[in-house]
Short mmCIF file of C-alpha atoms in Angstrom, two decimals:
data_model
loop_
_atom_site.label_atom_id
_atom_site.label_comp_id
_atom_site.label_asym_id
_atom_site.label_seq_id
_atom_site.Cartn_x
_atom_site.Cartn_y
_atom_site.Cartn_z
CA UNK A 1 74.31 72.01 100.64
CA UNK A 2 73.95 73.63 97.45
CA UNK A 3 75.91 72.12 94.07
CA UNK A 4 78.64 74.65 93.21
CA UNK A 5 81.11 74.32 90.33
CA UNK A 6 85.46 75.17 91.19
CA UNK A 7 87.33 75.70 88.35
CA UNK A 8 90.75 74.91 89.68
CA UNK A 9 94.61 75.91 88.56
CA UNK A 10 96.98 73.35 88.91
CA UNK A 11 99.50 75.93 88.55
CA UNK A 12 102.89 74.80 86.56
CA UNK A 13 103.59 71.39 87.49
CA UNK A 14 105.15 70.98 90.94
CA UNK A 15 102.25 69.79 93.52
CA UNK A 16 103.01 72.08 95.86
CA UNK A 17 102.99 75.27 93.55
CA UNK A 18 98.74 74.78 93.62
CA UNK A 19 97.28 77.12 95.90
CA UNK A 20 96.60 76.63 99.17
CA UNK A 21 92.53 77.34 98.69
CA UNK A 22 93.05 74.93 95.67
CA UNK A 23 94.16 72.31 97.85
CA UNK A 24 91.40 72.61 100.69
CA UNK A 25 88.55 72.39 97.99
CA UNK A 26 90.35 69.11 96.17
CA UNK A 27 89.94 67.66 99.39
CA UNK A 28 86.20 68.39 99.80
CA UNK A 29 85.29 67.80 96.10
CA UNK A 30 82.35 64.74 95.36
CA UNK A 31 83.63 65.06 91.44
CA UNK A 32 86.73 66.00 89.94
CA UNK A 33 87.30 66.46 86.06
CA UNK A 34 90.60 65.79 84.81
CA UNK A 35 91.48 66.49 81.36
CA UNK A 36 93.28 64.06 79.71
CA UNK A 37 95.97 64.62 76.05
CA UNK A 38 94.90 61.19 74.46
CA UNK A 39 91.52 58.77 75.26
CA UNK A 40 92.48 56.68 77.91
CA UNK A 41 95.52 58.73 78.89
CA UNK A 42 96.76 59.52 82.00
CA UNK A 43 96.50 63.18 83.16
CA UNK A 44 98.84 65.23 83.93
CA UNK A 45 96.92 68.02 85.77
CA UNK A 46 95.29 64.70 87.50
CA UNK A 47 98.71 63.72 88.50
CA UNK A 48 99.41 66.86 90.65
CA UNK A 49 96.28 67.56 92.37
CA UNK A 50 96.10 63.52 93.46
CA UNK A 51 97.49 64.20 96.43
CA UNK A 52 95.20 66.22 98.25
CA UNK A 53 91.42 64.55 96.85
CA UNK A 54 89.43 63.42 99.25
CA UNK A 55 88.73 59.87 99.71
CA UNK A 56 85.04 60.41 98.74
CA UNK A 57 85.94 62.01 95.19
CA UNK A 58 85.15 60.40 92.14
CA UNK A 59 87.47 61.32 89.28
CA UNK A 60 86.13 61.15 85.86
CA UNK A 61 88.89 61.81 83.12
CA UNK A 62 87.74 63.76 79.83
CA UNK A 63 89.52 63.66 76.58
CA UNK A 64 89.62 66.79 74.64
CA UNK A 65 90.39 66.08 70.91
CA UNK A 66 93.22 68.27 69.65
CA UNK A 67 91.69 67.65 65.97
CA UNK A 68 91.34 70.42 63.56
CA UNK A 69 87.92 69.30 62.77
CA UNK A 70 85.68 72.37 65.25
CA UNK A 71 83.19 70.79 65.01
CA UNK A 72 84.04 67.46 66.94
CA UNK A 73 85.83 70.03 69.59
CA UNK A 74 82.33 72.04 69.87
CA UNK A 75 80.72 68.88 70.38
CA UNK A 76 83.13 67.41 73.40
CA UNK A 77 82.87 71.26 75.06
CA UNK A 78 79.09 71.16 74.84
CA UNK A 79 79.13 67.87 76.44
CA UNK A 80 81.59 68.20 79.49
CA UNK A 81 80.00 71.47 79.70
CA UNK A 82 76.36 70.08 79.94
CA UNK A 83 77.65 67.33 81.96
CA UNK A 84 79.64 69.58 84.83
CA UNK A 85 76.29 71.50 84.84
CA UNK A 86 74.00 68.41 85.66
CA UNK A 87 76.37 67.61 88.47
CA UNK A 88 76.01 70.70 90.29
CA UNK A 89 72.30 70.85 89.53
CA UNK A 90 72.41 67.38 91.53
CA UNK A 91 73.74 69.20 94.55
CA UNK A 92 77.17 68.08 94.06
CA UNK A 93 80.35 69.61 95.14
CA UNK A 94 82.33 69.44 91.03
CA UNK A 95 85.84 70.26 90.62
CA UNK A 96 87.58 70.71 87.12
CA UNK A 97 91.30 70.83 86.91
CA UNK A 98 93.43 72.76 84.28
CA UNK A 99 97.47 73.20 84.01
CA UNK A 100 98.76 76.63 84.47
CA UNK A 101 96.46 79.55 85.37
CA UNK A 102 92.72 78.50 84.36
CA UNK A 103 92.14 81.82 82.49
CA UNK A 104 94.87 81.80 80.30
CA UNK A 105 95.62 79.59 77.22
CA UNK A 106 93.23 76.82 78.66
CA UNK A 107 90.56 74.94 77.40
CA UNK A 108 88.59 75.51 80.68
CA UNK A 109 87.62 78.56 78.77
CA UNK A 110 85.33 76.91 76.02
CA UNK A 111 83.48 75.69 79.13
CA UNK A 112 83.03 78.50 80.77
CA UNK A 113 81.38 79.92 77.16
CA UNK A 114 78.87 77.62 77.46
CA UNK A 115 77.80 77.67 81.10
CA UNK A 116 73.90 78.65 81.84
CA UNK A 117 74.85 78.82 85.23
CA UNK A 118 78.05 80.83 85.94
CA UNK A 119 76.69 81.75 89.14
CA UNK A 120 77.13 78.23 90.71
CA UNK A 121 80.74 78.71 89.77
CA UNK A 122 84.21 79.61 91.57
CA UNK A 123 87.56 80.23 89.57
CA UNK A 124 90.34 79.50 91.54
CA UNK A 125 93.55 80.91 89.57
CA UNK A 126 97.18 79.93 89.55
CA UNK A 127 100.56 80.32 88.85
CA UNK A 128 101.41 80.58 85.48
CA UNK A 129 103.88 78.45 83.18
CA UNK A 130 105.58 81.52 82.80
CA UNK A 131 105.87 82.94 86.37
CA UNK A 132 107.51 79.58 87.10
CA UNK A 133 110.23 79.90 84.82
CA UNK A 134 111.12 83.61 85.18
CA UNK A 135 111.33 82.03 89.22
CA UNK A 136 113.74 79.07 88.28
CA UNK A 137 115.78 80.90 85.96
CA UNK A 138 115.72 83.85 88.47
CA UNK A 139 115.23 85.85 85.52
CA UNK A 140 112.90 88.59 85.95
CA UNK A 141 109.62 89.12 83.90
CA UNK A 142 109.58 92.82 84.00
CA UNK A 143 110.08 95.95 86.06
CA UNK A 144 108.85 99.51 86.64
CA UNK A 145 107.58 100.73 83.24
CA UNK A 146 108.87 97.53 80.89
CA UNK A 147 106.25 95.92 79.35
CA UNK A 148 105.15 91.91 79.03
CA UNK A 149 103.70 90.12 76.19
CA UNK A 150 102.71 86.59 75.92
CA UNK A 151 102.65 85.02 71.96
CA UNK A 152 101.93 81.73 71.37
CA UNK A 153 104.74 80.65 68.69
CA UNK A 154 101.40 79.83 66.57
CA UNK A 155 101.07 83.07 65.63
CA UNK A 156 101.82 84.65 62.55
CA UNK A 157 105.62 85.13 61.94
CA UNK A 158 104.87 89.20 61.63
CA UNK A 159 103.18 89.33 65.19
CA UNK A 160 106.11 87.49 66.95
CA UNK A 161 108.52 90.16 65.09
CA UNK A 162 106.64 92.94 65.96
CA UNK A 163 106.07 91.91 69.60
CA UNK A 164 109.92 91.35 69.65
CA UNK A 165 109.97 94.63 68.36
CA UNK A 166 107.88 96.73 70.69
CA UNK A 167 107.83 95.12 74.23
CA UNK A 168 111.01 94.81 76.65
CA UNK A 169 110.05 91.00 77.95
CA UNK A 170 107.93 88.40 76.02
CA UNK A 171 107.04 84.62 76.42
CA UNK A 172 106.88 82.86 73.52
CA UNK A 173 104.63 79.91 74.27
CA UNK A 174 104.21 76.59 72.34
CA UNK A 175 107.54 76.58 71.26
CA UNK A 176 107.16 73.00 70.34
CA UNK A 177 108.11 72.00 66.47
CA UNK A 178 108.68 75.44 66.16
CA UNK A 179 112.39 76.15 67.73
CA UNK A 180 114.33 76.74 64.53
CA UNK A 181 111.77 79.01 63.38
CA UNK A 182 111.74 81.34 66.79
CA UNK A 183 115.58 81.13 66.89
CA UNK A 184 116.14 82.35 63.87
CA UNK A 185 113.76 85.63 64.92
CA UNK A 186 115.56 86.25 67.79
CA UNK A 187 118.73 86.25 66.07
CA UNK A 188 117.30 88.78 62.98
CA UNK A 189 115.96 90.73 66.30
CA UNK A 190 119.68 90.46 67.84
CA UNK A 191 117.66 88.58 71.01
CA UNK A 192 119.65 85.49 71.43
CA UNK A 193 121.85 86.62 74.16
CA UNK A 194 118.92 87.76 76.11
CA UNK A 195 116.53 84.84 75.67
CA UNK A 196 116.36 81.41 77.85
CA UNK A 197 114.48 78.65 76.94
CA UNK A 198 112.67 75.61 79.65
CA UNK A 199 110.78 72.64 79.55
CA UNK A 200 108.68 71.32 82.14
CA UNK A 201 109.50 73.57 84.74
CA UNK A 202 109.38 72.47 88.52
CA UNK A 203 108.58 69.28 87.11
CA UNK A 204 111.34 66.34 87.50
CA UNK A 205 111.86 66.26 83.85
CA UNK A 206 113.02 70.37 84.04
CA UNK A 207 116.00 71.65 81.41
CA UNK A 208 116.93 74.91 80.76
CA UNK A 209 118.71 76.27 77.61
CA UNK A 210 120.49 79.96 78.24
CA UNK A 211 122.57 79.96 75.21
CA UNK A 212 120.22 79.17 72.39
CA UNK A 213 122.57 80.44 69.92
CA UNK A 214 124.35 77.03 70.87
CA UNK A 215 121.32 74.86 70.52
CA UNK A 216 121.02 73.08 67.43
CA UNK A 217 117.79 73.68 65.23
CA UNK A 218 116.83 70.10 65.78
CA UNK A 219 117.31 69.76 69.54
CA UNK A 220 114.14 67.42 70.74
CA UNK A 221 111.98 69.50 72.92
CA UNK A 222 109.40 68.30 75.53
CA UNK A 223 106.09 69.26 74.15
CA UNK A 224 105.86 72.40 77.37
CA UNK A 225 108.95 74.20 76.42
CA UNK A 226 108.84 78.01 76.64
CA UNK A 227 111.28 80.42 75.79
CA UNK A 228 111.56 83.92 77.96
CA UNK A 229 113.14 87.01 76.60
CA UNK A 230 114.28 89.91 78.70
CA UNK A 231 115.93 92.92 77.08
CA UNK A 232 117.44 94.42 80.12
CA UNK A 233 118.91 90.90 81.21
CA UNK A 234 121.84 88.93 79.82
CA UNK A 235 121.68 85.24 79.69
CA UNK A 236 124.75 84.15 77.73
CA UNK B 7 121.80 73.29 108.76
CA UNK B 8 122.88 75.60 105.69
CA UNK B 9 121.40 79.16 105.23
CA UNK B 10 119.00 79.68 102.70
CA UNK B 11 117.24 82.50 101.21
CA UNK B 12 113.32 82.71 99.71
CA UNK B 13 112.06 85.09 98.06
CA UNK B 14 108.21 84.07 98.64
CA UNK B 15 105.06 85.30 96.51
CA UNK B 16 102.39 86.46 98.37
CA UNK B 17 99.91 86.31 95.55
CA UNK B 18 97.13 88.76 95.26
CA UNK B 19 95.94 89.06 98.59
CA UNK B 20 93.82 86.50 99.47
CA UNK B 21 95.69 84.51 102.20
CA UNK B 22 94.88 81.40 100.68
CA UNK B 23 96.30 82.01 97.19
CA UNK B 24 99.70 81.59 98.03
CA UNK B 25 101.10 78.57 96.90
CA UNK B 26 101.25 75.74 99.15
CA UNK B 27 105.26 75.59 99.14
CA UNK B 28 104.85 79.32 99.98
CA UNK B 29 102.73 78.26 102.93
CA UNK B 30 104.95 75.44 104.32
CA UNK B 31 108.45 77.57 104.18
CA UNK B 32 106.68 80.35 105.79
CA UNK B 33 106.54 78.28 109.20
CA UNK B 34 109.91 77.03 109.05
CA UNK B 35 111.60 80.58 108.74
CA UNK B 36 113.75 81.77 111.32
CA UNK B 37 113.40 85.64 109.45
CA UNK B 38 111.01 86.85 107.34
CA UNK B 39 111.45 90.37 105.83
CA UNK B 40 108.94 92.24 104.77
CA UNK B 41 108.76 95.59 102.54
CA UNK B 42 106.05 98.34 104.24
CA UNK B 43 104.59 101.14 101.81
CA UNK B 44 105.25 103.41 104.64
CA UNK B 45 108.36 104.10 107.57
CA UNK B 46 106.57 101.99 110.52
CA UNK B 47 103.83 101.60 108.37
CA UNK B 48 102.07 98.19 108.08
CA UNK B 49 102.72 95.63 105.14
CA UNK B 50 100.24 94.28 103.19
CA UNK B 51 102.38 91.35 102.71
CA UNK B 52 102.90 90.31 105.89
CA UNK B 53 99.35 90.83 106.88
CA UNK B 54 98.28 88.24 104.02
CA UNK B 55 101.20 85.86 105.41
CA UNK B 56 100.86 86.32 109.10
CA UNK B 57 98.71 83.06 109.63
CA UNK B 58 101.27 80.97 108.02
CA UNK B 59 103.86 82.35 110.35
CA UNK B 60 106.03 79.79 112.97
CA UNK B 61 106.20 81.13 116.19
CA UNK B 62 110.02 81.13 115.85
CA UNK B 63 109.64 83.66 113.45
CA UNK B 64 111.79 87.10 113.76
CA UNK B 65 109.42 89.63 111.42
CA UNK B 66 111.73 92.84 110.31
CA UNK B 67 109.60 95.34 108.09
CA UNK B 68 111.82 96.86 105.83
CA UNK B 69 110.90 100.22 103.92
CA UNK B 70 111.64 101.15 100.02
CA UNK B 71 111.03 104.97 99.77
CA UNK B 72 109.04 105.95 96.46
CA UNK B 73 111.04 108.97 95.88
CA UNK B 74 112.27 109.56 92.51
CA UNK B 75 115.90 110.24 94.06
CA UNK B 76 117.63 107.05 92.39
CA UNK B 77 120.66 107.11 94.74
CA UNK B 78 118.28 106.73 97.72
CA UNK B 79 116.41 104.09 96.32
CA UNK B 80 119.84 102.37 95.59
CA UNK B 81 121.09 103.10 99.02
CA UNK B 82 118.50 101.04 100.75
CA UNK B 83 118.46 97.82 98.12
CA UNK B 84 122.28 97.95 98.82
CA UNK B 85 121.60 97.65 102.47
CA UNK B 86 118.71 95.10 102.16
CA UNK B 87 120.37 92.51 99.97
CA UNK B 88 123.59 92.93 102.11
CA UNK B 89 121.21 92.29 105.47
CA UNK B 90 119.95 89.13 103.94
CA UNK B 91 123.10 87.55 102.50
CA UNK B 92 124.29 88.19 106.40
CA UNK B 93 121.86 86.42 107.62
CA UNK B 94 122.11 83.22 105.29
CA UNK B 95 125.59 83.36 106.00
CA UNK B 96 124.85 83.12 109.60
CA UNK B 97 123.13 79.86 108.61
CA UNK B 98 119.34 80.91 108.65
CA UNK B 99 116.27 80.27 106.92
CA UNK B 100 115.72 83.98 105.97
CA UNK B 101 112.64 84.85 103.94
CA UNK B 102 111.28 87.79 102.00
CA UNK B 103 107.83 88.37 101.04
CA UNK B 104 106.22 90.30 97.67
CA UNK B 105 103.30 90.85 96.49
CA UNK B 106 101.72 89.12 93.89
CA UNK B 107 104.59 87.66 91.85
CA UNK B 108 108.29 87.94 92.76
CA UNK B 109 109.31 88.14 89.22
CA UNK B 110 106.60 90.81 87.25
CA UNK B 111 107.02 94.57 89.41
CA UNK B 112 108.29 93.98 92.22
CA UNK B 113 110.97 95.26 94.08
CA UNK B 114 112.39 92.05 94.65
CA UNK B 115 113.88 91.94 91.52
CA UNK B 116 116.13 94.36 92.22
CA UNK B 117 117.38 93.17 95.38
CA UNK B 118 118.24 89.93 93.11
CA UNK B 119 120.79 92.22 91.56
CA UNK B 120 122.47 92.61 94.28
CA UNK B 121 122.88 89.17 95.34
CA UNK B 122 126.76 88.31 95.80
CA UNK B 123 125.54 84.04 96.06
CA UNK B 124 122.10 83.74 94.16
CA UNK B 125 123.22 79.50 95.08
CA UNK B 126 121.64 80.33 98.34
CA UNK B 127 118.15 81.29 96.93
CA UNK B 128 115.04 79.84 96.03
CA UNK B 129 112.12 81.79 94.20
CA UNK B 130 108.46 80.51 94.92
CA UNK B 131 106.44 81.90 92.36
CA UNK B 132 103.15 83.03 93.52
CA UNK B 133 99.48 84.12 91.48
CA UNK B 134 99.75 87.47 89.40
CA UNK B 135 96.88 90.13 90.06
CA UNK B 136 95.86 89.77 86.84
CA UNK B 137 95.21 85.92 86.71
CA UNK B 138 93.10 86.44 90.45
CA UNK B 139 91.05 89.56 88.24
CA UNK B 140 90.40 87.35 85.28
CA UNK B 141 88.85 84.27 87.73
CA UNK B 142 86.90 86.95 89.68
CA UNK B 143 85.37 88.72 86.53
CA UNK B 144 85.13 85.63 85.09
CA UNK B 145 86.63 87.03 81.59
CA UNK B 146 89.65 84.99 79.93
CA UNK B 147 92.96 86.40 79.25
CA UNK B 148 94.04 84.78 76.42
CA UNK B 149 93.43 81.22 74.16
CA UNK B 150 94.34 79.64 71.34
CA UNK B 151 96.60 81.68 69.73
CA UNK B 152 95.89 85.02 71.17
CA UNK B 153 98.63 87.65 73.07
CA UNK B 154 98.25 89.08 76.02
CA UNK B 155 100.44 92.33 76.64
CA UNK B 156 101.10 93.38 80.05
CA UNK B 157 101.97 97.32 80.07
CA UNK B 158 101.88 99.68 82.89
CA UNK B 159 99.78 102.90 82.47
CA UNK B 160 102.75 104.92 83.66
CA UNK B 161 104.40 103.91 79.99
CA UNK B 162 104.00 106.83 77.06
CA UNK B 163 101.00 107.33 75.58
CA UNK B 164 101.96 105.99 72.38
CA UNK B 165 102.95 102.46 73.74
CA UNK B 166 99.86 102.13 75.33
CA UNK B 167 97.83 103.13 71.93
CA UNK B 168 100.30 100.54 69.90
CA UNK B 169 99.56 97.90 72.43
CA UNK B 170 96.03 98.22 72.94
CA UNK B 171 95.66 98.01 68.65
CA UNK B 172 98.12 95.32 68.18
CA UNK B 173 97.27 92.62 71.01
CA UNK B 174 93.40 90.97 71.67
CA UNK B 175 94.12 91.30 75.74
CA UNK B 176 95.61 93.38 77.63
CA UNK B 177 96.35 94.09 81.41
CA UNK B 178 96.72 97.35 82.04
CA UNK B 179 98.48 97.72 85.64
CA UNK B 180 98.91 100.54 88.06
CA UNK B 181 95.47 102.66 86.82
CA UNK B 182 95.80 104.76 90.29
CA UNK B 183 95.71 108.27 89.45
CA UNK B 184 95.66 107.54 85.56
CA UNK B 185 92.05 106.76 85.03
CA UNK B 186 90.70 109.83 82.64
CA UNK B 187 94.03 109.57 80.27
CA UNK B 188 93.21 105.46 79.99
CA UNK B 189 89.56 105.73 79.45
CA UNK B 190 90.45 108.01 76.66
CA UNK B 191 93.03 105.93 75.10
CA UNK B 192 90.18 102.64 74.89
CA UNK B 193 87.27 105.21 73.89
CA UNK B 194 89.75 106.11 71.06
CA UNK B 195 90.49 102.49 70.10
CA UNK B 196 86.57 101.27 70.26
CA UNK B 197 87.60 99.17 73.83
CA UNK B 198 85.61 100.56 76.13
CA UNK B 199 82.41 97.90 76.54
CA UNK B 200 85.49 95.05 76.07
CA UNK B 201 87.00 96.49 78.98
CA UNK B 202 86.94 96.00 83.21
CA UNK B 203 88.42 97.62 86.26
CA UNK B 204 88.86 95.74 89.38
CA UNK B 205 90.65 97.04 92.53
CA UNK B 206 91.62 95.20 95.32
CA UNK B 207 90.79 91.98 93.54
CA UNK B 208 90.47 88.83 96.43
CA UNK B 209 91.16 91.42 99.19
CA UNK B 210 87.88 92.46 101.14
CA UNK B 211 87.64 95.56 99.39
CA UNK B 212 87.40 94.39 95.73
CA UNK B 213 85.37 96.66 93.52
CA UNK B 214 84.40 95.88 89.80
CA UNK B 215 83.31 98.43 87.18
CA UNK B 216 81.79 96.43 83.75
CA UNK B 217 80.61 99.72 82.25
CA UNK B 218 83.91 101.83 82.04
CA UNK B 219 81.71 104.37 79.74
CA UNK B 220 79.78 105.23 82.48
CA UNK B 221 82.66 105.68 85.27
CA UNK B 222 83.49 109.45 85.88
CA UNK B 223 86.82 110.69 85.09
CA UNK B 224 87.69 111.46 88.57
CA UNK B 225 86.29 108.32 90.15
CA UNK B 226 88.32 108.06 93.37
CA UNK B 227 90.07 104.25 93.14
CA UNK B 228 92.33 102.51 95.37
CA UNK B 229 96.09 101.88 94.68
CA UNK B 230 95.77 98.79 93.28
CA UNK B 231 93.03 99.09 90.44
CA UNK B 232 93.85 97.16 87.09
CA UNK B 233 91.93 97.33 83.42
CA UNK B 234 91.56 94.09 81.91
CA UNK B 235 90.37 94.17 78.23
CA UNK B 236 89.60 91.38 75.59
CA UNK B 237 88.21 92.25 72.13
CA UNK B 238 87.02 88.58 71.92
CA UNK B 239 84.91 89.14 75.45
CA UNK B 240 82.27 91.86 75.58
CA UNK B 241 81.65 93.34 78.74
CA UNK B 242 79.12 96.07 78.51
#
């Protein structure tokens, strides 16, 4: 049998929101890559997908630095990238696992730059954060002619405005560290009745905040919390 | 046993892209409606969900005319949502399928509405088109601190044109019978070789155009046919 590379979706947290083809090839995989937040740390896309390796898989957990320096990023991407590639030139069935939807905000993407061989390769994609949370706040996304956009709360403070502006939904991602900041656009925007905001959604830890106007500027936030706006629906 | 309702995300047509917790309800549900494009007409969705069916399984294909007669359309979600809160007040496990997600386009939502006891209900979220056309093409949606607007092409001309110069992605949904006017609209704003089509994506019939400048204008395409584009991605 031929080496082949899957990149794989976790999907949002919950072990059962992976996909059903994701969980057939975990359980045929001879190497799984798990990312990992800090060196030595446990993975969290590793914890979902556990349940359905195969006895024969190895796992091999990567640490992607979240420094500023490029450089030292460039350098860990070329490496897992060189090293995923060697694998599957060894005949091996390789898996690599990323939270969410593999083709959206993930670093899965810096390795798929630097493949030679993107032939060798399956993407297997997933539910999004997002998806999830317009599903457990049964709050829709959008409808008919509305429009969706996804900002990162990273952006510049004129894009989130304008996006506020323009579109009838929006996710604002990363919300983390930045709360007071967003909350105070959605109120200039007259938003706050219409937004919701959630944190580790389908995950144990879940909360959801639907009156934001209520929630203090300092409120501690888990590090996934995402607010969803929705101009046509009324939250508080 | 209490009734319960799910509304259940196919995904984008690949049976094995719905989510494992979409799988596993599937073959405990005593009903399972499904929406048909046509009266007596077959349903995409339940042809992608059929294998996951229990043989216990009553199947009632509902149909949602097109028409642009609003008090029609309202009619029938009126009667749908009323038929399923009957039937989870009869104490079953009642389902209802949609494609791709339950929450972005889909007539689901507005059964949701409608619902007198939304206690009673559980939303499985389920893969988006778009994330199954970026993992096919192999083309990112968004990183880092990019946005990603979702807009449908049946949205003015003018929303389109802001969107497509304010965001670096885009997924531009429902293409069908739009194709010239869109083309246009990313010659105009310099997209066209950072641009694909794919219809059908994960379904047996996928197609993939790379080179959107050399597609005719009146290139016959199937109903579902999406443009992806990313300024950061070339495609041509």
């Amino acid at each position: 049998m031929s080496g082949k590379l899957y990149a794989l979706s976790t999907g949002p947290g919950a072990a059962d929101l992976i996909t059903v083809r994701g969980a057939r090839i975990l359980g045929k995989l001879d190497v799984l890559y798990a990312p990992a937040g800090r060196k030595g740390g446990d993975s969290l896309a590793l914890s979902i997908v556990r349940e359905y390796l195969g006895e024969q898989t190895e796992v091999r957990c990567c640490h992607f630095p979240m420094s500023a320096d490029s450089a030292e990023k460039e350098a860990v991407w070329d490496e897992v990238a060189a090293a995923l590639e060697a694998e599957v030139q060894a005949g091996k069935q390789v898996g690599f696992i990323t939270l969410g939807d593999a083709m959206l905000f993930s670093t899965w993407v810096f390795l798929l730059q630097r493949l030679q061989y993107p032939q060798n390769l399956e993407i297997v994609p997933g539910v999004t954060s997002f998806a999830a949370i317009a599903a457990r706040a049964q709050t829709p996304l959008a409808m008919e002619q509305q429009s969706l956009a996804v900002v990162s709360c990273t952006a510049p403070e004129s894009d989130i405005r304008q996006a506020l502006a323009q579109h009838d939904s929006l996710v604002l991602m990363k919300v983390y560290g930045r709360f007071a900041r967003v909350k105070a656009l959605l109120a200039e925007a007259g938003l706050l009745d219409h937004a919701l905001m959630m944190a580790e959604a389908t995950l144990p830890g879940e909360q959801c905040w639907r009156q934001l106007s209520e929630v203090s500027d300092d409120q501690p936030l888990p590090y996934f919390s995402t607010i969803l706006v929705n101009k046509q629906w009324k939250q508080a």
